[in-house]
CSV table of C-alpha atoms in Angstrom, one decimal:
chain,number,residue,atom,x,y,z
F,1,UNK,CA,29.4,-40.7,-18.1
F,2,UNK,CA,30.8,-44.1,-16.9
F,3,UNK,CA,27.5,-45.1,-15.3
F,4,UNK,CA,25.6,-44.2,-18.5
F,5,UNK,CA,28.0,-46.4,-20.5
F,6,UNK,CA,27.1,-49.4,-18.2
F,7,UNK,CA,23.5,-48.8,-18.4
F,8,UNK,CA,23.7,-48.7,-22.3
F,9,UNK,CA,25.5,-52.1,-22.3
F,10,UNK,CA,22.7,-53.4,-20.0
F,11,UNK,CA,20.0,-52.1,-22.4
F,12,UNK,CA,21.6,-53.5,-25.6
F,13,UNK,CA,19.0,-55.9,-27.2
F,14,UNK,CA,21.9,-58.4,-27.5
F,15,UNK,CA,22.2,-58.3,-23.6
F,16,UNK,CA,18.6,-59.9,-23.6
F,17,UNK,CA,17.2,-63.2,-24.0
F,18,UNK,CA,16.0,-62.3,-27.6
F,19,UNK,CA,16.6,-62.1,-31.3
F,20,UNK,CA,18.9,-59.5,-33.0
F,21,UNK,CA,19.9,-58.8,-36.6
F,22,UNK,CA,23.5,-57.9,-37.0
F,23,UNK,CA,23.7,-57.5,-33.2
F,24,UNK,CA,21.9,-54.3,-33.6
F,25,UNK,CA,20.1,-52.8,-30.6
F,26,UNK,CA,16.4,-52.1,-31.3
F,27,UNK,CA,16.0,-48.3,-31.8
F,28,UNK,CA,13.9,-46.2,-29.4
F,29,UNK,CA,9.9,-46.4,-30.6
F,30,UNK,CA,10.3,-49.9,-32.1
F,31,UNK,CA,9.7,-51.8,-28.8
F,32,UNK,CA,6.1,-52.2,-29.8
F,33,UNK,CA,5.2,-55.8,-29.2
F,34,UNK,CA,1.8,-57.0,-30.2
F,35,UNK,CA,-0.2,-59.8,-29.1
F,36,UNK,CA,-1.3,-62.1,-31.9
F,37,UNK,CA,-2.7,-65.3,-30.4
F,38,UNK,CA,-2.9,-67.5,-27.4
F,39,UNK,CA,-4.1,-71.2,-27.1
F,40,UNK,CA,-4.9,-73.9,-24.4
F,41,UNK,CA,-5.1,-77.5,-25.2
F,42,UNK,CA,-4.8,-80.8,-23.1
F,43,UNK,CA,-1.1,-80.6,-24.0
F,44,UNK,CA,0.0,-77.1,-23.7
F,45,UNK,CA,-0.6,-73.3,-23.1
F,46,UNK,CA,0.8,-71.0,-25.9
F,47,UNK,CA,1.0,-67.4,-26.3
F,48,UNK,CA,2.4,-65.8,-29.5
F,49,UNK,CA,3.6,-62.2,-30.2
F,50,UNK,CA,5.0,-60.0,-32.7
F,51,UNK,CA,7.5,-57.1,-32.9
F,52,UNK,CA,8.7,-55.1,-35.9
F,53,UNK,CA,12.1,-54.8,-34.3
F,54,UNK,CA,13.8,-53.3,-37.4
F,55,UNK,CA,12.9,-51.6,-40.5
F,56,UNK,CA,12.6,-54.9,-42.8
F,57,UNK,CA,12.9,-57.4,-40.0
F,58,UNK,CA,9.9,-58.5,-37.9
F,59,UNK,CA,10.5,-60.9,-34.7
F,60,UNK,CA,7.6,-63.2,-34.0
F,61,UNK,CA,7.9,-65.4,-30.7
F,62,UNK,CA,5.5,-68.2,-29.5
F,63,UNK,CA,6.2,-69.6,-26.1
F,64,UNK,CA,4.5,-73.1,-25.2
F,65,UNK,CA,4.3,-74.3,-21.7
F,66,UNK,CA,4.1,-78.0,-22.2
F,67,UNK,CA,2.0,-79.6,-19.5
F,68,UNK,CA,4.6,-82.4,-19.2
F,69,UNK,CA,6.9,-80.1,-17.4
F,70,UNK,CA,8.9,-78.1,-20.1
F,71,UNK,CA,8.8,-75.1,-22.4
F,72,UNK,CA,9.5,-74.7,-26.2
F,73,UNK,CA,10.1,-71.2,-27.4
F,74,UNK,CA,9.7,-70.7,-31.2
F,75,UNK,CA,11.3,-67.4,-32.8
F,76,UNK,CA,10.9,-66.2,-36.4
F,77,UNK,CA,12.8,-63.5,-38.3
F,78,UNK,CA,10.6,-62.5,-41.0
F,79,UNK,CA,10.9,-59.9,-43.8
F,80,UNK,CA,13.2,-58.7,-46.5
F,81,UNK,CA,16.2,-57.8,-44.2
F,82,UNK,CA,19.3,-59.9,-45.2
F,83,UNK,CA,22.3,-60.3,-42.6
F,84,UNK,CA,23.1,-62.1,-39.5
F,85,UNK,CA,20.1,-63.3,-37.5
F,86,UNK,CA,21.2,-64.1,-33.9
F,87,UNK,CA,19.4,-65.8,-30.9
F,88,UNK,CA,20.7,-64.5,-27.8
F,89,UNK,CA,20.8,-66.6,-24.6
F,90,UNK,CA,21.8,-65.5,-21.0
F,91,UNK,CA,22.0,-67.7,-18.0
F,92,UNK,CA,22.2,-67.5,-14.2
F,93,UNK,CA,25.5,-67.0,-12.8
F,94,UNK,CA,27.1,-70.3,-12.5
F,95,UNK,CA,28.8,-73.1,-14.7
F,96,UNK,CA,27.2,-73.8,-18.2
F,97,UNK,CA,28.2,-76.5,-20.5
F,98,UNK,CA,28.0,-75.7,-24.3
F,99,UNK,CA,28.0,-78.5,-26.9
F,100,UNK,CA,27.5,-78.1,-30.7
F,101,UNK,CA,25.6,-81.2,-32.3
F,102,UNK,CA,25.0,-82.1,-35.9
F,103,UNK,CA,22.0,-80.1,-36.2
F,104,UNK,CA,21.3,-78.3,-32.9
F,105,UNK,CA,23.2,-76.3,-30.2
F,106,UNK,CA,22.8,-77.0,-26.6
F,107,UNK,CA,23.5,-75.2,-23.4
F,108,UNK,CA,23.0,-76.8,-20.0
F,109,UNK,CA,23.5,-75.4,-16.5
F,110,UNK,CA,25.6,-77.3,-14.1
F,111,UNK,CA,24.6,-76.3,-10.4
F,112,UNK,CA,25.9,-78.4,-7.4
F,113,UNK,CA,22.3,-78.9,-6.2
F,114,UNK,CA,21.2,-80.6,-9.3
F,115,UNK,CA,18.5,-78.1,-10.4
F,116,UNK,CA,19.5,-77.9,-13.9
F,117,UNK,CA,18.0,-76.7,-16.9
F,118,UNK,CA,18.8,-77.7,-20.7
F,119,UNK,CA,18.6,-75.2,-23.9
F,120,UNK,CA,18.4,-76.9,-27.0
F,121,UNK,CA,18.0,-74.9,-30.2
F,122,UNK,CA,17.3,-75.9,-33.6
F,123,UNK,CA,17.9,-73.7,-36.6
F,124,UNK,CA,15.7,-73.8,-39.8
F,125,UNK,CA,15.7,-71.9,-43.0
F,126,UNK,CA,12.3,-71.6,-44.0
F,127,UNK,CA,11.1,-74.7,-42.6
F,128,UNK,CA,14.0,-77.0,-43.4
F,129,UNK,CA,16.4,-77.9,-40.6
F,130,UNK,CA,19.9,-76.4,-41.3
F,131,UNK,CA,23.2,-77.2,-39.6
F,132,UNK,CA,24.3,-73.7,-41.6
F,133,UNK,CA,24.6,-71.9,-38.2
F,134,UNK,CA,27.4,-70.6,-35.9
F,135,UNK,CA,27.5,-70.4,-32.1
F,136,UNK,CA,29.5,-68.1,-30.1
F,137,UNK,CA,29.8,-68.4,-26.2
F,138,UNK,CA,31.0,-65.6,-23.9
F,139,UNK,CA,30.0,-63.4,-20.7
F,140,UNK,CA,27.6,-60.8,-19.9
F,141,UNK,CA,26.5,-59.3,-16.6
F,142,UNK,CA,23.5,-59.4,-14.3
F,143,UNK,CA,22.9,-56.9,-11.5
F,144,UNK,CA,20.6,-57.1,-8.4
F,145,UNK,CA,21.8,-53.9,-6.8
F,146,UNK,CA,23.1,-50.4,-8.0
F,147,UNK,CA,26.7,-50.2,-8.6
F,148,UNK,CA,27.3,-54.1,-8.5
F,149,UNK,CA,27.5,-56.6,-11.4
F,150,UNK,CA,27.8,-60.2,-11.4
F,151,UNK,CA,29.3,-62.2,-14.3
F,152,UNK,CA,27.3,-65.0,-16.1
F,153,UNK,CA,27.6,-67.1,-19.2
F,154,UNK,CA,25.8,-66.2,-22.4
F,155,UNK,CA,25.6,-68.0,-26.0
F,156,UNK,CA,24.5,-66.3,-29.4
F,157,UNK,CA,23.4,-68.8,-32.1
F,158,UNK,CA,23.4,-67.1,-35.6
F,159,UNK,CA,22.6,-67.9,-39.0
F,160,UNK,CA,22.6,-65.9,-42.3
F,161,UNK,CA,19.3,-64.6,-43.5
F,162,UNK,CA,18.6,-64.1,-47.4
F,163,UNK,CA,15.5,-64.6,-48.9
F,164,UNK,CA,14.0,-67.3,-46.2
F,165,UNK,CA,12.5,-66.4,-43.1
F,166,UNK,CA,15.0,-67.7,-40.2
F,167,UNK,CA,13.3,-69.7,-37.6
F,168,UNK,CA,14.6,-71.2,-34.2
F,169,UNK,CA,13.2,-74.0,-32.0
F,170,UNK,CA,14.4,-74.0,-28.4
F,171,UNK,CA,13.5,-76.7,-25.8
F,172,UNK,CA,13.9,-75.5,-22.2
F,173,UNK,CA,13.8,-78.9,-20.2
F,174,UNK,CA,14.9,-79.3,-16.5
F,175,UNK,CA,16.8,-82.3,-15.3
F,176,UNK,CA,18.4,-83.3,-12.2
F,177,UNK,CA,21.6,-85.3,-13.3
F,178,UNK,CA,23.4,-85.8,-16.4
F,179,UNK,CA,22.0,-89.2,-17.2
F,180,UNK,CA,18.6,-87.5,-17.0
F,181,UNK,CA,19.3,-85.2,-20.0
F,182,UNK,CA,16.5,-85.8,-22.6
F,183,UNK,CA,17.1,-86.8,-26.2
F,184,UNK,CA,15.2,-84.1,-28.2
F,185,UNK,CA,14.7,-83.3,-32.0
F,186,UNK,CA,12.1,-80.7,-33.8
F,187,UNK,CA,11.0,-80.1,-37.1
F,188,UNK,CA,8.4,-78.0,-39.0
F,189,UNK,CA,5.4,-79.9,-40.7
F,190,UNK,CA,4.4,-76.6,-42.1
F,191,UNK,CA,5.0,-73.0,-41.3
F,192,UNK,CA,2.7,-73.3,-38.5
F,193,UNK,CA,2.8,-76.5,-37.3
F,194,UNK,CA,5.7,-78.1,-35.5
F,195,UNK,CA,6.7,-81.4,-34.0
F,196,UNK,CA,9.1,-81.6,-31.0
F,197,UNK,CA,10.1,-85.0,-29.8
F,198,UNK,CA,11.5,-85.8,-26.3
F,199,UNK,CA,12.7,-89.1,-25.4
F,200,UNK,CA,10.5,-90.6,-28.1
F,201,UNK,CA,7.2,-88.8,-26.9
F,202,UNK,CA,6.2,-86.5,-30.0
F,203,UNK,CA,4.4,-83.1,-29.2
F,204,UNK,CA,2.3,-81.6,-31.9
F,205,UNK,CA,2.5,-77.6,-31.6
F,206,UNK,CA,0.2,-75.4,-33.4
F,207,UNK,CA,0.5,-71.6,-33.9
Protein backbone atom coordinates (compact mmCIF):
# COMPACT_ATOMS: atom_id res chain seq x y z
CA UNK A 1 0.00 0.00 0.00
CA UNK A 2 2.87 2.38 0.68
CA UNK A 3 4.26 1.67 -2.80
CA UNK A 4 0.85 2.45 -4.31
CA UNK A 5 0.74 5.76 -2.45
CA UNK A 6 4.13 6.66 -3.92
CA UNK A 7 2.94 5.66 -7.39
CA UNK A 8 -0.16 7.85 -6.97
CA UNK A 9 2.00 10.79 -5.97
CA UNK A 10 4.13 10.35 -9.10
CA UNK A 11 1.12 10.13 -11.42
CA UNK A 12 -0.56 13.27 -10.05
CA UNK A 13 -1.03 15.80 -12.84
CA UNK A 14 0.57 18.53 -10.73
CA UNK A 15 3.78 16.45 -10.65
CA UNK A 16 4.19 16.89 -14.40
CA UNK A 17 5.21 19.87 -16.52
CA UNK A 18 1.68 20.75 -17.45
CA UNK A 19 -1.42 22.76 -16.55
CA UNK A 20 -3.88 21.98 -13.75
CA UNK A 21 -7.17 23.37 -12.46
CA UNK A 22 -7.32 23.76 -8.66
CA UNK A 23 -4.46 21.26 -8.46
CA UNK A 24 -6.72 18.37 -9.47
CA UNK A 25 -5.40 15.26 -11.17
CA UNK A 26 -6.90 14.63 -14.59
CA UNK A 27 -9.39 11.76 -14.35
CA UNK A 28 -8.75 8.41 -15.98
CA UNK A 29 -10.09 8.46 -19.53
CA UNK A 30 -9.52 12.21 -19.88
CA UNK A 31 -5.92 12.00 -21.08
CA UNK A 32 -6.93 12.13 -24.73
CA UNK A 33 -4.68 14.72 -26.28
CA UNK A 34 -5.36 15.55 -29.90
CA UNK A 35 -3.18 17.03 -32.60
CA UNK A 36 -4.36 20.43 -33.88
CA UNK A 37 -1.66 21.77 -36.15
CA UNK A 38 2.02 21.87 -37.00
CA UNK A 39 4.02 24.43 -38.93
CA UNK A 40 7.52 24.99 -40.20
CA UNK A 41 8.96 28.37 -41.12
CA UNK A 42 12.42 29.82 -41.55
CA UNK A 43 12.20 30.96 -37.91
CA UNK A 44 10.61 28.03 -36.05
CA UNK A 45 9.06 24.58 -36.01
CA UNK A 46 5.73 24.36 -34.13
CA UNK A 47 3.30 21.71 -32.91
CA UNK A 48 -0.08 22.52 -31.34
CA UNK A 49 -2.11 20.02 -29.28
CA UNK A 50 -5.32 20.04 -27.23
CA UNK A 51 -6.79 18.03 -24.35
CA UNK A 52 -10.18 18.32 -22.59
CA UNK A 53 -8.44 17.90 -19.25
CA UNK A 54 -11.45 18.74 -17.08
CA UNK A 55 -15.18 18.83 -17.74
CA UNK A 56 -15.31 22.57 -18.38
CA UNK A 57 -11.67 23.31 -19.11
CA UNK A 58 -9.64 22.53 -22.21
CA UNK A 59 -5.84 22.75 -22.16
CA UNK A 60 -4.12 23.66 -25.38
CA UNK A 61 -0.34 23.74 -25.72
CA UNK A 62 1.80 24.95 -28.59
CA UNK A 63 5.54 24.32 -28.56
CA UNK A 64 7.79 26.42 -30.79
CA UNK A 65 11.37 25.34 -31.42
CA UNK A 66 13.03 28.60 -32.38
CA UNK A 67 15.86 27.92 -34.79
CA UNK A 68 18.07 30.50 -33.06
CA UNK A 69 18.40 28.00 -30.22
CA UNK A 70 15.57 28.20 -27.70
CA UNK A 71 11.94 27.14 -27.11
CA UNK A 72 8.65 28.93 -26.52
CA UNK A 73 5.78 27.04 -24.83
CA UNK A 74 2.30 28.57 -25.02
CA UNK A 75 -0.44 27.22 -22.74
CA UNK A 76 -4.15 28.05 -22.95
CA UNK A 77 -6.83 27.31 -20.34
CA UNK A 78 -10.13 27.64 -22.22
CA UNK A 79 -13.70 26.97 -21.13
CA UNK A 80 -16.38 27.97 -18.63
CA UNK A 81 -14.57 26.56 -15.59
CA UNK A 82 -13.59 29.01 -12.88
CA UNK A 83 -10.85 28.56 -10.32
CA UNK A 84 -7.11 28.50 -9.97
CA UNK A 85 -5.29 27.69 -13.22
CA UNK A 86 -1.77 26.50 -12.49
CA UNK A 87 1.26 25.99 -14.68
CA UNK A 88 3.63 23.47 -13.08
CA UNK A 89 7.36 23.22 -13.81
CA UNK A 90 9.68 20.55 -12.38
CA UNK A 91 13.44 20.73 -12.82
CA UNK A 92 16.45 18.45 -12.84
CA UNK A 93 17.97 17.79 -9.41
CA UNK A 94 20.28 20.66 -8.51
CA UNK A 95 20.05 24.30 -7.51
CA UNK A 96 17.33 26.50 -9.05
CA UNK A 97 17.03 30.27 -8.62
CA UNK A 98 13.48 31.68 -8.57
CA UNK A 99 12.56 35.33 -9.17
CA UNK A 100 9.27 37.22 -9.55
CA UNK A 101 9.46 40.26 -11.77
CA UNK A 102 6.93 42.99 -12.47
CA UNK A 103 5.13 40.95 -15.12
CA UNK A 104 6.89 37.58 -15.30
CA UNK A 105 8.23 34.74 -13.18
CA UNK A 106 11.62 33.24 -13.87
CA UNK A 107 13.32 30.02 -12.83
CA UNK A 108 16.91 29.27 -13.75
CA UNK A 109 19.13 26.33 -13.04
CA UNK A 110 22.49 26.89 -11.38
CA UNK A 111 24.76 24.01 -12.32
CA UNK A 112 28.50 24.03 -11.71
CA UNK A 113 29.36 23.26 -15.35
CA UNK A 114 27.59 26.32 -16.77
CA UNK A 115 25.06 24.34 -18.84
CA UNK A 116 22.03 26.18 -17.52
CA UNK A 117 18.47 26.88 -18.61
CA UNK A 118 16.16 29.82 -17.99
CA UNK A 119 12.38 29.40 -17.80
CA UNK A 120 10.60 32.77 -17.95
CA UNK A 121 6.79 32.71 -17.81
CA UNK A 122 4.36 35.50 -18.68
CA UNK A 123 0.70 35.30 -17.65
CA UNK A 124 -2.26 36.69 -19.62
CA UNK A 125 -5.93 37.17 -18.84
CA UNK A 126 -7.47 36.85 -22.25
CA UNK A 127 -4.76 38.43 -24.36
CA UNK A 128 -3.76 41.10 -21.81
CA UNK A 129 -0.53 40.72 -19.89
CA UNK A 130 -1.29 40.57 -16.17
CA UNK A 131 0.78 40.73 -12.99
CA UNK A 132 -2.17 39.26 -11.06
CA UNK A 133 -0.63 35.84 -10.58
CA UNK A 134 1.02 33.99 -7.73
CA UNK A 135 4.02 31.70 -7.70
CA UNK A 136 4.86 28.97 -5.23
CA UNK A 137 8.09 27.01 -5.07
CA UNK A 138 8.67 23.62 -3.51
CA UNK A 139 10.17 20.20 -4.03
CA UNK A 140 9.05 17.10 -5.89
CA UNK A 141 10.75 13.83 -6.76
CA UNK A 142 12.16 12.06 -9.77
CA UNK A 143 13.08 8.39 -9.99
CA UNK A 144 15.43 6.46 -12.25
CA UNK A 145 15.23 3.18 -10.34
CA UNK A 146 12.49 1.24 -8.55
CA UNK A 147 12.43 2.11 -4.87
CA UNK A 148 14.73 5.12 -5.24
CA UNK A 149 13.70 8.78 -5.33
CA UNK A 150 15.70 11.95 -5.80
CA UNK A 151 14.47 15.37 -4.70
CA UNK A 152 14.24 18.24 -7.15
CA UNK A 153 12.91 21.81 -7.20
CA UNK A 154 9.58 22.78 -8.71
CA UNK A 155 7.29 25.78 -9.00
CA UNK A 156 3.63 26.50 -9.65
CA UNK A 157 2.50 29.72 -11.34
CA UNK A 158 -1.21 30.32 -10.74
CA UNK A 159 -3.87 32.76 -11.91
CA UNK A 160 -7.55 32.94 -11.06
CA UNK A 161 -9.80 32.20 -14.02
CA UNK A 162 -13.25 33.76 -14.21
CA UNK A 163 -14.62 34.38 -17.69
CA UNK A 164 -11.48 35.09 -19.71
CA UNK A 165 -9.16 32.32 -20.87
CA UNK A 166 -5.87 32.19 -19.00
CA UNK A 167 -2.80 32.04 -21.20
CA UNK A 168 0.86 31.52 -20.37
CA UNK A 169 3.91 32.12 -22.56
CA UNK A 170 7.10 30.47 -21.29
CA UNK A 171 10.46 31.08 -22.94
CA UNK A 172 13.01 28.31 -22.28
CA UNK A 173 16.46 29.63 -23.10
CA UNK A 174 19.95 28.19 -22.44
CA UNK A 175 22.73 30.27 -20.94
CA UNK A 176 26.31 29.67 -19.80
CA UNK A 177 26.81 32.40 -17.19
CA UNK A 178 24.68 34.89 -15.26
CA UNK A 179 25.97 37.64 -17.54
CA UNK A 180 24.48 35.77 -20.53
CA UNK A 181 20.90 35.63 -19.21
CA UNK A 182 18.77 37.28 -21.92
CA UNK A 183 16.25 40.08 -21.52
CA UNK A 184 12.87 38.65 -22.53
CA UNK A 185 9.38 40.04 -23.09
CA UNK A 186 6.22 38.57 -24.62
CA UNK A 187 2.83 39.77 -25.78
CA UNK A 188 -0.26 38.62 -27.65
CA UNK A 189 -1.00 40.72 -30.74
CA UNK A 190 -4.20 38.71 -31.29
CA UNK A 191 -5.49 35.43 -29.85
CA UNK A 192 -3.43 33.54 -32.44
CA UNK A 193 -0.45 35.82 -32.94
CA UNK A 194 2.33 36.46 -30.41
CA UNK A 195 5.56 38.42 -30.31
CA UNK A 196 8.44 37.23 -28.15
CA UNK A 197 11.44 39.54 -27.81
CA UNK A 198 14.85 38.22 -26.74
CA UNK A 199 17.63 40.76 -26.26
CA UNK A 200 15.88 43.14 -28.64
CA UNK A 201 15.27 40.54 -31.37
CA UNK A 202 11.56 40.09 -32.13
CA UNK A 203 10.04 36.73 -33.07
CA UNK A 204 6.53 36.66 -34.51
CA UNK A 205 4.80 33.36 -33.68
CA UNK A 206 1.56 32.22 -35.29
CA UNK A 207 -0.85 29.52 -34.19
